[in-house]
PDB file of C-alpha atoms in Angstrom:
ATOM      1  CA  MET A   1     -30.378  16.064 -10.903  1.00  0.00           C
ATOM      2  CA  ASP A   2     -29.510  16.915  -7.296  1.00  0.00           C
ATOM      3  CA  TRP A   3     -25.769  16.228  -7.603  1.00  0.00           C
ATOM      4  CA  ASN A   4     -23.258  17.912  -9.847  1.00  0.00           C
ATOM      5  CA  PRO A   5     -20.214  15.672 -10.405  1.00  0.00           C
ATOM      6  CA  VAL A   6     -18.519  18.369 -12.485  1.00  0.00           C
ATOM      7  CA  ALA A   7     -18.394  20.759  -9.547  1.00  0.00           C
ATOM      8  CA  ALA A   8     -16.858  18.097  -7.292  1.00  0.00           C
ATOM      9  CA  ALA A   9     -14.418  16.676  -9.851  1.00  0.00           C
ATOM     10  CA  GLU A  10     -11.684  19.252  -9.298  1.00  0.00           C
ATOM     11  CA  ALA A  11     -11.542  18.612  -5.556  1.00  0.00           C
ATOM     12  CA  GLN A  12     -11.693  14.848  -6.082  1.00  0.00           C
ATOM     13  CA  SER A  13      -8.831  14.993  -8.566  1.00  0.00           C
ATOM     14  CA  ALA A  14      -6.704  17.017  -6.142  1.00  0.00           C
ATOM     15  CA  PHE A  15      -7.510  14.610  -3.298  1.00  0.00           C
ATOM     16  CA  MET A  16      -6.455  11.563  -5.297  1.00  0.00           C
ATOM     17  CA  ALA A  17      -3.351  13.361  -6.555  1.00  0.00           C
ATOM     18  CA  VAL A  18      -2.276  14.181  -2.986  1.00  0.00           C
ATOM     19  CA  LEU A  19      -2.745  10.556  -1.920  1.00  0.00           C
ATOM     20  CA  ALA A  20      -0.790   9.377  -4.962  1.00  0.00           C
ATOM     21  CA  GLY A  21       1.991  11.795  -4.001  1.00  0.00           C
ATOM     22  CA  PHE A  22       2.209  10.328  -0.516  1.00  0.00           C
ATOM     23  CA  VAL A  23       2.379   6.831  -1.983  1.00  0.00           C
ATOM     24  CA  PHE A  24       5.128   7.927  -4.380  1.00  0.00           C
ATOM     25  CA  VAL A  25       7.163   9.237  -1.453  1.00  0.00           C
ATOM     26  CA  GLY A  26       6.730   5.860   0.226  1.00  0.00           C
ATOM     27  CA  LEU A  27       7.964   4.117  -2.920  1.00  0.00           C
ATOM     28  CA  VAL A  28      11.064   6.306  -3.031  1.00  0.00           C
ATOM     29  CA  TYR A  29      11.739   5.536   0.624  1.00  0.00           C
ATOM     30  CA  LEU A  30      11.477   1.796   0.041  1.00  0.00           C
ATOM     31  CA  LEU A  31      13.821   1.966  -2.948  1.00  0.00           C
ATOM     32  CA  THR A  32      16.461   4.093  -1.213  1.00  0.00           C
ATOM     33  CA  GLU A  33      16.276   2.742   2.330  1.00  0.00           C
ATOM     34  CA  GLY A  34      19.659   1.443   3.375  1.00  0.00           C
ATOM     35  CA  ARG A  35      18.420  -0.755   6.220  1.00  0.00           C
ATOM     36  CA  ARG A  36      16.779  -3.234   3.836  1.00  0.00           C
ATOM     37  CA  ARG A  37      14.235  -4.293   6.461  1.00  0.00           C
ATOM     38  CA  HIS A  38      11.161  -4.333   4.193  1.00  0.00           C
ATOM     39  CA  ALA A  39      10.235  -7.167   1.861  1.00  0.00           C
ATOM     40  CA  GLY A  40       8.597  -6.826  -1.551  1.00  0.00           C
ATOM     41  CA  GLU A  41       4.986  -6.988  -0.338  1.00  0.00           C
ATOM     42  CA  THR A  42       4.902  -3.334   0.668  1.00  0.00           C
ATOM     43  CA  PHE A  43       6.519  -2.225  -2.582  1.00  0.00           C
ATOM     44  CA  MET A  44       4.045  -4.144  -4.768  1.00  0.00           C
ATOM     45  CA  LEU A  45       1.004  -2.824  -2.903  1.00  0.00           C
ATOM     46  CA  PHE A  46       2.323   0.753  -2.856  1.00  0.00           C
ATOM     47  CA  LEU A  47       3.044   0.618  -6.577  1.00  0.00           C
ATOM     48  CA  ALA A  48      -0.423  -0.757  -7.345  1.00  0.00           C
ATOM     49  CA  SER A  49      -2.012   1.906  -5.150  1.00  0.00           C
ATOM     50  CA  PHE A  50      -0.050   4.641  -6.927  1.00  0.00           C
ATOM     51  CA  VAL A  51      -1.192   3.436 -10.362  1.00  0.00           C
ATOM     52  CA  CYS A  52      -4.819   3.268  -9.244  1.00  0.00           C
ATOM     53  CA  LEU A  53      -4.865   6.670  -7.544  1.00  0.00           C
ATOM     54  CA  ALA A  54      -2.999   8.407 -10.365  1.00  0.00           C
ATOM     55  CA  ALA A  55      -5.373   6.953 -12.958  1.00  0.00           C
ATOM     56  CA  GLY A  56      -8.382   7.966 -10.859  1.00  0.00           C
ATOM     57  CA  SER A  57      -7.050  11.497 -10.560  1.00  0.00           C
ATOM     58  CA  TYR A  58      -6.699  11.653 -14.346  1.00  0.00           C
ATOM     59  CA  ILE A  59     -10.307  10.534 -14.861  1.00  0.00           C
ATOM     60  CA  ALA A  60     -11.541  13.086 -12.316  1.00  0.00           C
ATOM     61  CA  THR A  61      -9.682  15.762 -14.272  1.00  0.00           C
ATOM     62  CA  ILE A  62     -11.603  14.724 -17.395  1.00  0.00           C
ATOM     63  CA  VAL A  63     -14.872  14.989 -15.480  1.00  0.00           C
ATOM     64  CA  SER A  64     -14.045  18.558 -14.400  1.00  0.00           C
ATOM     65  CA  GLY A  65     -14.216  19.689 -18.034  1.00  0.00           C
ATOM     66  CA  GLU A  66     -17.482  17.970 -18.965  1.00  0.00           C
ATOM     67  CA  VAL A  67     -20.597  19.825 -20.087  1.00  0.00           C
ATOM     68  CA  THR A  68     -22.985  16.847 -20.162  1.00  0.00           C
ATOM     69  CA  CYS A  69     -24.118  15.882 -16.672  1.00  0.00           C
ATOM     70  CA  ARG A  70     -24.972  12.213 -17.272  1.00  0.00           C
ATOM     71  CA  ARG A  71     -21.734  11.605 -19.104  1.00  0.00           C
ATOM     72  CA  ALA A  72     -19.870  13.302 -16.274  1.00  0.00           C
ATOM     73  CA  TRP A  73     -21.654  11.145 -13.724  1.00  0.00           C
ATOM     74  CA  SER A  74     -20.807   7.972 -15.630  1.00  0.00           C
ATOM     75  CA  GLU A  75     -17.145   8.933 -15.632  1.00  0.00           C
ATOM     76  CA  SER A  76     -17.346   9.986 -11.993  1.00  0.00           C
ATOM     77  CA  SER A  77     -18.728   6.559 -11.036  1.00  0.00           C
ATOM     78  CA  ILE A  78     -15.680   4.962 -12.608  1.00  0.00           C
ATOM     79  CA  SER A  79     -13.225   7.263 -10.827  1.00  0.00           C
ATOM     80  CA  SER A  80     -14.946   6.732  -7.465  1.00  0.00           C
ATOM     81  CA  GLY A  81     -14.242   3.018  -7.666  1.00  0.00           C
ATOM     82  CA  MET A  82     -10.577   3.719  -8.344  1.00  0.00           C
ATOM     83  CA  VAL A  83     -10.113   6.011  -5.373  1.00  0.00           C
ATOM     84  CA  ALA A  84     -11.850   3.463  -3.142  1.00  0.00           C
ATOM     85  CA  VAL A  85      -9.581   0.600  -4.183  1.00  0.00           C
ATOM     86  CA  GLY A  86      -6.478   2.788  -4.223  1.00  0.00           C
ATOM     87  CA  VAL A  87      -6.949   4.003  -0.646  1.00  0.00           C
ATOM     88  CA  VAL A  88      -7.513   0.495   0.714  1.00  0.00           C
ATOM     89  CA  ALA A  89      -4.429  -0.748  -1.154  1.00  0.00           C
ATOM     90  CA  MET A  90      -2.390   2.072   0.371  1.00  0.00           C
ATOM     91  CA  LEU A  91      -3.520   1.195   3.891  1.00  0.00           C
ATOM     92  CA  SER A  92      -2.873  -2.503   3.237  1.00  0.00           C
ATOM     93  CA  ALA A  93       0.689  -1.628   2.280  1.00  0.00           C
ATOM     94  CA  LEU A  94       1.092   0.304   5.524  1.00  0.00           C
ATOM     95  CA  ALA A  95       0.082  -2.826   7.449  1.00  0.00           C
ATOM     96  CA  TRP A  96       3.089  -4.597   5.932  1.00  0.00           C
ATOM     97  CA  LEU A  97       5.353  -1.805   7.174  1.00  0.00           C
ATOM     98  CA  LEU A  98       4.834  -2.694  10.827  1.00  0.00           C
ATOM     99  CA  PRO A  99       8.235  -3.527  12.354  1.00  0.00           C
ATOM    100  CA  GLU A 100       8.731  -6.590  14.500  1.00  0.00           C
ATOM    101  CA  GLN A 101       8.381  -4.810  17.834  1.00  0.00           C
ATOM    102  CA  TYR A 102       4.873  -3.669  16.770  1.00  0.00           C
ATOM    103  CA  GLY A 103       3.760  -6.611  14.667  1.00  0.00           C
ATOM    104  CA  GLU A 104       4.463  -9.131  17.409  1.00  0.00           C
ATOM    105  CA  LYS A 105       2.003  -7.313  19.720  1.00  0.00           C
ATOM    106  CA  LYS A 106      -1.562  -8.549  19.201  1.00  0.00           C
ATOM    107  CA  VAL A 107      -3.176  -5.256  20.200  1.00  0.00           C
ATOM    108  CA  VAL A 108      -1.240  -3.224  17.635  1.00  0.00           C
ATOM    109  CA  ARG A 109      -1.656  -5.858  14.958  1.00  0.00           C
ATOM    110  CA  ARG A 110      -5.406  -6.250  15.469  1.00  0.00           C
ATOM    111  CA  PHE A 111      -5.967  -2.492  15.567  1.00  0.00           C
ATOM    112  CA  THR A 112      -4.157  -2.102  12.239  1.00  0.00           C
ATOM    113  CA  PHE A 113      -6.116  -4.908  10.585  1.00  0.00           C
ATOM    114  CA  ALA A 114      -9.398  -3.562  11.967  1.00  0.00           C
ATOM    115  CA  CYS A 115      -8.666  -0.150  10.438  1.00  0.00           C
ATOM    116  CA  VAL A 116      -8.038  -1.709   7.021  1.00  0.00           C
ATOM    117  CA  LEU A 117     -11.145  -3.900   7.163  1.00  0.00           C
ATOM    118  CA  LEU A 118     -13.412  -1.111   8.415  1.00  0.00           C
ATOM    119  CA  LEU A 119     -12.128   1.275   5.762  1.00  0.00           C
ATOM    120  CA  ALA A 120     -12.871  -1.325   3.083  1.00  0.00           C
ATOM    121  CA  ILE A 121     -16.424  -1.693   4.409  1.00  0.00           C
ATOM    122  CA  VAL A 122     -16.917   2.082   4.452  1.00  0.00           C
ATOM    123  CA  VAL A 123     -15.760   2.544   0.854  1.00  0.00           C
ATOM    124  CA  VAL A 124     -18.090  -0.267  -0.250  1.00  0.00           C
ATOM    125  CA  GLU A 125     -20.996   1.560   1.369  1.00  0.00           C
ATOM    126  CA  LEU A 126     -19.979   4.779  -0.395  1.00  0.00           C
ATOM    127  CA  LEU A 127     -19.726   3.000  -3.743  1.00  0.00           C
ATOM    128  CA  THR A 128     -23.209   1.549  -3.228  1.00  0.00           C
ATOM    129  CA  THR A 129     -24.636   4.975  -2.454  1.00  0.00           C
ATOM    130  CA  SER A 130     -22.948   6.502  -5.505  1.00  0.00           C
ATOM    131  CA  ALA A 131     -24.269   3.788  -7.822  1.00  0.00           C
ATOM    132  CA  ARG A 132     -27.815   4.122  -6.464  1.00  0.00           C
ATOM    133  CA  GLY A 133     -27.703   7.898  -6.930  1.00  0.00           C
ATOM    134  CA  TYR A 134     -26.505   7.474 -10.511  1.00  0.00           C
ATOM    135  CA  LEU A 135     -29.293   5.024 -11.374  1.00  0.00           C
ATOM    136  CA  LEU A 136     -31.868   7.353  -9.855  1.00  0.00           C
ATOM    137  CA  ASP A 137     -31.163   9.972 -12.518  1.00  0.00           C
ATOM    138  CA  VAL A 138     -30.931   7.609 -15.494  1.00  0.00           C
ATOM    139  CA  PRO A 139     -34.317   7.087 -17.185  1.00  0.00           C
ATOM    140  CA  GLY A 140     -35.585   3.525 -16.993  1.00  0.00           C
ATOM    141  CA  TRP A 141     -33.070   2.312 -14.391  1.00  0.00           C
ATOM    142  CA  GLN A 142     -34.753   3.366 -11.154  1.00  0.00           C
ATOM    143  CA  ARG A 143     -35.862  -0.181 -10.311  1.00  0.00           C
ATOM    144  CA  SER A 144     -32.275  -1.412 -10.511  1.00  0.00           C
ATOM    145  CA  ARG A 145     -31.485   0.589  -7.393  1.00  0.00           C
ATOM    146  CA  VAL A 146     -33.140  -2.142  -5.321  1.00  0.00           C
ATOM    147  CA  TRP A 147     -30.759  -4.789  -6.669  1.00  0.00           C
ATOM    148  CA  VAL A 148     -27.734  -2.550  -6.205  1.00  0.00           C
ATOM    149  CA  ALA A 149     -28.717  -2.079  -2.555  1.00  0.00           C
ATOM    150  CA  TRP A 150     -27.886  -5.757  -1.966  1.00  0.00           C
ATOM    151  CA  TYR A 151     -24.340  -5.100  -3.111  1.00  0.00           C
ATOM    152  CA  PHE A 152     -23.305  -3.710   0.266  1.00  0.00           C
ATOM    153  CA  PRO A 153     -24.260  -6.644   2.564  1.00  0.00           C
ATOM    154  CA  VAL A 154     -23.010  -9.221   0.062  1.00  0.00           C
ATOM    155  CA  VAL A 155     -19.625  -7.542  -0.298  1.00  0.00           C
ATOM    156  CA  VAL A 156     -19.269  -7.144   3.476  1.00  0.00           C
ATOM    157  CA  VAL A 157     -19.663 -10.909   3.838  1.00  0.00           C
ATOM    158  CA  VAL A 158     -17.073 -11.425   1.085  1.00  0.00           C
ATOM    159  CA  LEU A 159     -14.585  -9.075   2.748  1.00  0.00           C
ATOM    160  CA  VAL A 160     -14.965 -10.671   6.184  1.00  0.00           C
ATOM    161  CA  GLY A 161     -14.641 -14.130   4.658  1.00  0.00           C
ATOM    162  CA  ALA A 162     -11.508 -13.153   2.732  1.00  0.00           C
ATOM    163  CA  PHE A 163     -10.053 -11.593   5.870  1.00  0.00           C
ATOM    164  CA  ALA A 164     -10.615 -14.843   7.776  1.00  0.00           C
ATOM    165  CA  ALA A 165      -9.382 -17.016   4.889  1.00  0.00           C
ATOM    166  CA  ARG A 166      -5.888 -15.553   5.129  1.00  0.00           C
ATOM    167  CA  HIS A 167      -5.305 -17.839   8.134  1.00  0.00           C
ATOM    168  CA  ILE A 168      -5.613 -20.942   5.953  1.00  0.00           C
ATOM    169  CA  ARG A 169      -2.212 -22.558   6.091  1.00  0.00           C
ATOM    170  CA  GLY A 170      -0.418 -24.329   3.297  1.00  0.00           C
ATOM    171  CA  GLY A 171       2.745 -25.028   5.281  1.00  0.00           C
ATOM    172  CA  THR A 172       4.241 -24.162   8.627  1.00  0.00           C
ATOM    173  CA  ASP A 173       7.855 -23.832   7.547  1.00  0.00           C
ATOM    174  CA  ALA A 174       9.189 -20.273   7.758  1.00  0.00           C
ATOM    175  CA  SER A 175      10.203 -20.185   4.100  1.00  0.00           C
ATOM    176  CA  GLN A 176       6.829 -21.585   3.016  1.00  0.00           C
ATOM    177  CA  VAL A 177       4.944 -19.002   5.076  1.00  0.00           C
ATOM    178  CA  ALA A 178       6.993 -16.128   3.642  1.00  0.00           C
ATOM    179  CA  SER A 179       6.600 -17.397   0.076  1.00  0.00           C
ATOM    180  CA  ARG A 180       2.848 -17.925   0.471  1.00  0.00           C
ATOM    181  CA  GLN A 181       2.254 -14.455   1.877  1.00  0.00           C
ATOM    182  CA  GLN A 182       4.388 -12.820  -0.787  1.00  0.00           C
ATOM    183  CA  ARG A 183       2.402 -14.600  -3.509  1.00  0.00           C
ATOM    184  CA  ARG A 184      -0.836 -13.399  -1.955  1.00  0.00           C
ATOM    185  CA  ALA A 185       0.398  -9.816  -1.844  1.00  0.00           C
ATOM    186  CA  GLY A 186       1.500 -10.105  -5.469  1.00  0.00           C
ATOM    187  CA  VAL A 187      -1.915 -11.384  -6.560  1.00  0.00           C
ATOM    188  CA  ALA A 188      -3.679  -8.591  -4.660  1.00  0.00           C
ATOM    189  CA  ALA A 189      -1.407  -5.917  -6.136  1.00  0.00           C
ATOM    190  CA  ALA A 190      -1.928  -7.323  -9.633  1.00  0.00           C
ATOM    191  CA  SER A 191      -5.709  -7.220  -9.171  1.00  0.00           C
ATOM    192  CA  VAL A 192      -5.525  -3.526  -8.251  1.00  0.00           C
ATOM    193  CA  VAL A 193      -3.467  -2.736 -11.355  1.00  0.00           C
ATOM    194  CA  VAL A 194      -5.825  -4.754 -13.593  1.00  0.00           C
ATOM    195  CA  PHE A 195      -8.783  -2.936 -12.043  1.00  0.00           C
ATOM    196  CA  ALA A 196      -7.189   0.434 -12.828  1.00  0.00           C
ATOM    197  CA  LEU A 197      -6.372  -0.557 -16.410  1.00  0.00           C
ATOM    198  CA  LEU A 198      -9.887  -1.916 -16.952  1.00  0.00           C
ATOM    199  CA  ASN A 199     -11.437   1.358 -15.824  1.00  0.00           C
ATOM    200  CA  LEU A 200      -9.079   3.316 -18.067  1.00  0.00           C
ATOM    201  CA  ALA A 201     -10.106   1.082 -20.968  1.00  0.00           C
ATOM    202  CA  VAL A 202     -13.847   1.637 -20.515  1.00  0.00           C
ATOM    203  CA  ILE A 203     -13.572   5.388 -19.952  1.00  0.00           C
ATOM    204  CA  GLY A 204     -12.765   5.822 -23.651  1.00  0.00           C
ATOM    205  CA  PRO A 205     -15.949   4.433 -25.237  1.00  0.00           C
ATOM    206  CA  VAL A 206     -18.100   5.943 -22.463  1.00  0.00           C
ATOM    207  CA  GLY A 207     -16.669   9.450 -22.799  1.00  0.00           C
ATOM    208  CA  ASP A 208     -16.556   9.285 -26.599  1.00  0.00           C
ATOM    209  CA  ARG A 209     -20.356   9.296 -27.014  1.00  0.00           C
ATOM    210  CA  PRO A 210     -21.722  12.666 -28.188  1.00  0.00           C
ATOM    211  CA  ALA A 211     -23.854  14.823 -25.928  1.00  0.00           C
ATOM    212  CA  ASP A 212     -27.130  14.248 -27.829  1.00  0.00           C
ATOM    213  CA  LEU A 213     -27.026  10.524 -26.966  1.00  0.00           C
ATOM    214  CA  TRP A 214     -26.998  11.122 -23.210  1.00  0.00           C
ATOM    215  CA  ALA A 215     -30.638  12.183 -22.885  1.00  0.00           C
ATOM    216  CA  ARG A 216     -31.371   8.463 -22.577  1.00  0.00           C
ATOM    217  CA  PRO A 217     -28.045   6.587 -22.298  1.00  0.00           C
ATOM    218  CA  ALA A 218     -27.654   3.190 -23.905  1.00  0.00           C
ATOM    219  CA  ALA A 219     -28.064   0.153 -21.664  1.00  0.00           C
ATOM    220  CA  TRP A 220     -24.457  -0.951 -22.110  1.00  0.00           C
ATOM    221  CA  VAL A 221     -23.192   2.479 -21.061  1.00  0.00           C
ATOM    222  CA  VAL A 222     -25.169   2.386 -17.811  1.00  0.00           C
ATOM    223  CA  ALA A 223     -24.149  -1.217 -17.139  1.00  0.00           C
ATOM    224  CA  VAL A 224     -20.467  -0.444 -17.696  1.00  0.00           C
ATOM    225  CA  SER A 225     -20.612   2.698 -15.555  1.00  0.00           C
ATOM    226  CA  VAL A 226     -22.150   0.792 -12.642  1.00  0.00           C
ATOM    227  CA  PHE A 227     -21.009  -2.803 -12.749  1.00  0.00           C
ATOM    228  CA  VAL A 228     -17.397  -2.352 -13.838  1.00  0.00           C
ATOM    229  CA  PRO A 229     -16.431  -0.271 -10.783  1.00  0.00           C
ATOM    230  CA  LEU A 230     -18.639  -2.288  -8.425  1.00  0.00           C
ATOM    231  CA  GLY A 231     -17.641  -5.714  -9.720  1.00  0.00           C
ATOM    232  CA  GLY A 232     -13.961  -4.889 -10.020  1.00  0.00           C
ATOM    233  CA  ALA A 233     -13.917  -3.326  -6.574  1.00  0.00           C
ATOM    234  CA  VAL A 234     -15.272  -6.411  -4.836  1.00  0.00           C
ATOM    235  CA  VAL A 235     -12.580  -8.589  -6.444  1.00  0.00           C
ATOM    236  CA  ALA A 236      -9.721  -6.204  -5.673  1.00  0.00           C
ATOM    237  CA  LEU A 237     -10.862  -5.436  -2.126  1.00  0.00           C
ATOM    238  CA  GLY A 238     -11.439  -9.100  -1.360  1.00  0.00           C
ATOM    239  CA  LEU A 239      -7.941 -10.012  -2.521  1.00  0.00           C
ATOM    240  CA  LEU A 240      -6.471  -7.143  -0.488  1.00  0.00           C
ATOM    241  CA  MET A 241      -8.140  -8.494   2.656  1.00  0.00           C
ATOM    242  CA  TRP A 242      -6.916 -11.993   1.820  1.00  0.00           C
ATOM    243  CA  ALA A 243      -3.350 -10.724   1.355  1.00  0.00           C
ATOM    244  CA  LEU A 244      -3.058  -8.922   4.692  1.00  0.00           C
ATOM    245  CA  PRO A 245      -0.227 -10.195   6.907  1.00  0.00           C
ATOM    246  CA  THR A 246      -0.852 -12.511   9.846  1.00  0.00           C
ATOM    247  CA  GLY A 247       0.912 -13.171  13.128  1.00  0.00           C
ATOM    248  CA  GLU A 248       3.145 -15.622  11.265  1.00  0.00           C
ATOM    249  CA  THR A 249       4.539 -12.723   9.244  1.00  0.00           C
ATOM    250  CA  TRP A 250       6.482 -11.406  12.197  1.00  0.00           C
ATOM    251  CA  GLY A 251       6.928 -14.781  13.845  1.00  0.00           C
ATOM    252  CA  THR A 252       8.899 -16.117  10.884  1.00  0.00           C
ATOM    253  CA  THR A 253      11.293 -13.175  10.945  1.00  0.00           C
ATOM    254  CA  ALA A 254      11.830 -13.099  14.691  1.00  0.00           C
ATOM    255  CA  GLY A 255      15.384 -13.967  15.581  1.00  0.00           C
ATOM    256  CA  GLN A 256      16.604 -13.767  11.992  1.00  0.00           C
ATOM    257  CA  SER A 257      19.214 -11.117  11.282  1.00  0.00           C
ATOM    258  CA  THR A 258      19.668  -9.347   7.979  1.00  0.00           C
ATOM    259  CA  ASP A 259      22.893  -8.146   6.427  1.00  0.00           C
ATOM    260  CA  ALA A 260      22.234  -4.693   7.858  1.00  0.00           C
ATOM    261  CA  ASP A 261      21.800  -6.196  11.333  1.00  0.00           C
ATOM    262  CA  GLN A 262      25.106  -8.033  11.045  1.00  0.00           C
ATOM    263  CA  ASP A 263      26.885  -4.855   9.974  1.00  0.00           C
ATOM    264  CA  ASP A 264      25.503  -3.054  13.004  1.00  0.00           C
ATOM    265  CA  ARG A 265      26.555  -5.875  15.295  1.00  0.00           C
ATOM    266  CA  ASP A 266      30.094  -5.717  13.951  1.00  0.00           C
ATOM    267  CA  GLN A 267      30.219  -1.962  14.475  1.00  0.00           C
ATOM    268  CA  LEU A 268      28.881  -2.192  18.004  1.00  0.00           C
ATOM    269  CA  ALA A 269      31.285  -4.973  18.886  1.00  0.00           C
ATOM    270  CA  SER A 270      34.227  -2.957  17.614  1.00  0.00           C
ATOM    271  CA  GLY A 271      33.072  -0.071  19.804  1.00  0.00           C
ATOM    272  CA  GLY A 272      33.125  -2.205  22.932  1.00  0.00           C
ATOM    273  CA  VAL A 273      29.317  -2.453  23.306  1.00  0.00           C
ATOM    274  CA  PRO A 274      28.348  -5.885  24.713  1.00  0.00           C
ATOM    275  CA  ILE A 275      25.682  -7.670  22.620  1.00  0.00           C
ATOM    276  CA  LYS A 276      23.995 -10.950  23.443  1.00  0.00           C
ATOM    277  CA  ASP A 277      22.248 -13.318  21.077  1.00  0.00           C
ATOM    278  CA  GLY A 278      18.632 -12.270  20.610  1.00  0.00           C
ATOM    279  CA  ASP A 279      19.196  -8.615  21.501  1.00  0.00           C
ATOM    280  CA  ASP A 280      17.486  -6.057  19.262  1.00  0.00           C
ATOM    281  CA  ILE A 281      20.365  -4.015  17.910  1.00  0.00           C
ATOM    282  CA  ARG A 282      17.999  -1.149  17.114  1.00  0.00           C
ATOM    283  CA  SER A 283      17.824  -0.440  20.863  1.00  0.00           C
ATOM    284  CA  PHE A 284      21.553   0.216  21.008  1.00  0.00           C
ATOM    285  CA  VAL A 285      23.230   3.484  20.229  1.00  0.00           C
ATOM    286  CA  VAL A 286      26.310   3.144  18.100  1.00  0.00           C
ATOM    287  CA  PRO A 287      29.136   5.177  19.618  1.00  0.00           C
ATOM    288  CA  ALA A 288      30.277   8.067  17.499  1.00  0.00           C
ATOM    289  CA  ALA A 289      33.817   6.755  17.541  1.00  0.00           C
ATOM    290  CA  VAL A 290      32.601   3.609  15.805  1.00  0.00           C
ATOM    291  CA  VAL A 291      30.678   5.122  12.938  1.00  0.00           C
ATOM    292  CA  ARG A 292      33.120   7.925  12.236  1.00  0.00           C
ATOM    293  CA  PRO A 293      36.193   7.132  10.224  1.00  0.00           C
ATOM    294  CA  ARG A 294      39.257   7.029  12.343  1.00  0.00           C
ATOM    295  CA  VAL A 295      42.037   9.389  11.351  1.00  0.00           C
ATOM    296  CA  GLN A 296      45.556   8.119  11.711  1.00  0.00           C
ATOM    297  CA  GLN A 297      47.246  10.410  14.208  1.00  0.00           C
ATOM    298  CA  PRO A 298      50.917  11.223  13.675  1.00  0.00           C
ATOM    299  CA  SER A 299      53.224   9.550  16.105  1.00  0.00           C
ATOM    300  CA  THR A 300      54.523  11.806  18.912  1.00  0.00           C
ATOM    301  CA  ALA A 301      57.114   9.373  20.265  1.00  0.00           C
ATOM    302  CA  THR A 302      60.611  10.797  20.586  1.00  0.00           C
ATOM    303  CA  PRO A 303      62.887   9.087  18.104  1.00  0.00           C
ATOM    304  CA  ALA A 304      65.635   7.034  19.642  1.00  0.00           C
ATOM    305  CA  THR A 305      68.988   8.870  19.831  1.00  0.00           C
ATOM    306  CA  GLU A 306      71.886   7.479  17.958  1.00  0.00           C
ATOM    307  CA  PRO A 307      74.687   6.178  20.166  1.00  0.00           C
ATOM    308  CA  ALA A 308      77.677   8.457  20.485  1.00  0.00           C
ATOM    309  CA  ASP A 309      80.610   7.834  18.247  1.00  0.00           C
ATOM    310  CA  LYS A 310      83.009   5.455  19.775  1.00  0.00           C
ATOM    311  CA  GLY A 311      86.510   6.602  20.440  1.00  0.00           C
ATOM    312  CA  PRO A 312      89.508   5.203  18.694  1.00  0.00           C
ATOM    313  CA  GLU A 313      90.326   3.063  21.681  1.00  0.00           C
ATOM    314  CA  GLU A 314      87.038   1.115  21.340  1.00  0.00           C
ATOM    315  CA  VAL A 315      87.562   0.187  17.755  1.00  0.00           C
ATOM    316  CA  VAL A 316      88.593  -3.417  17.386  1.00  0.00           C
TER     317      VAL A 316
END
């Protein structure tokens, strides 16, 4: 065996834990942000990514304590699929975070989508290489490496097709577009969570087998260790590509103001800042006198003097 998954497990666990920490910070930001400019798509994808990365980090921690190499490699194959899907889900969520002034620009939008798609293709290639290396060291499964090699080109076609299929329209109304894209993001996030739970479910029976049975692993153990992460990854990654936003995402929100926008407009108007319809209020600076509470100053006017007492001759 020319690869020791036990030696690499500690670093892999730390890597996934750091990524999960970044995603958790993003979740806290979304939940506490007062501007309310982000819809639920980003939250669902971030949450799914956090579950997947945290579960993968846990499995990598288990691998770091193994003493049987083939059992460790089986568990490592499962965790590698989770980090692959979790990272792509995290980057997909970042694509939904693009504000209007960036999302409406084709260059920025296409660059972001290209990064997500290329990263998905790269992780598929890495998963293929990992599975082929695992089968090379399992007795009786060397010929299966040829079939696993076809996994990469087939999945690339699936990812590109799913990426193009997101332009299929079911309605052109703004509310229909928003509802359709939110459903897609929800389905993609759910597939990531199901993928993570499925891998956690199979890690039990795989890791529970005693060390003397790993000299020649059972066929079902090898099949689960290879095809569960590979098969689940293609479904989750394909749905993530299908759920990416389109140009309609920012086109449907252009010109629509949120409650936070209206509050800012009221503050700016009270501060004497002229605002026209269609102006981006984020480009204005709210005067300090507007956002700070005004303190009632005591009146400095001189009180009116009482008229002098009238003399007796003026009394009627």
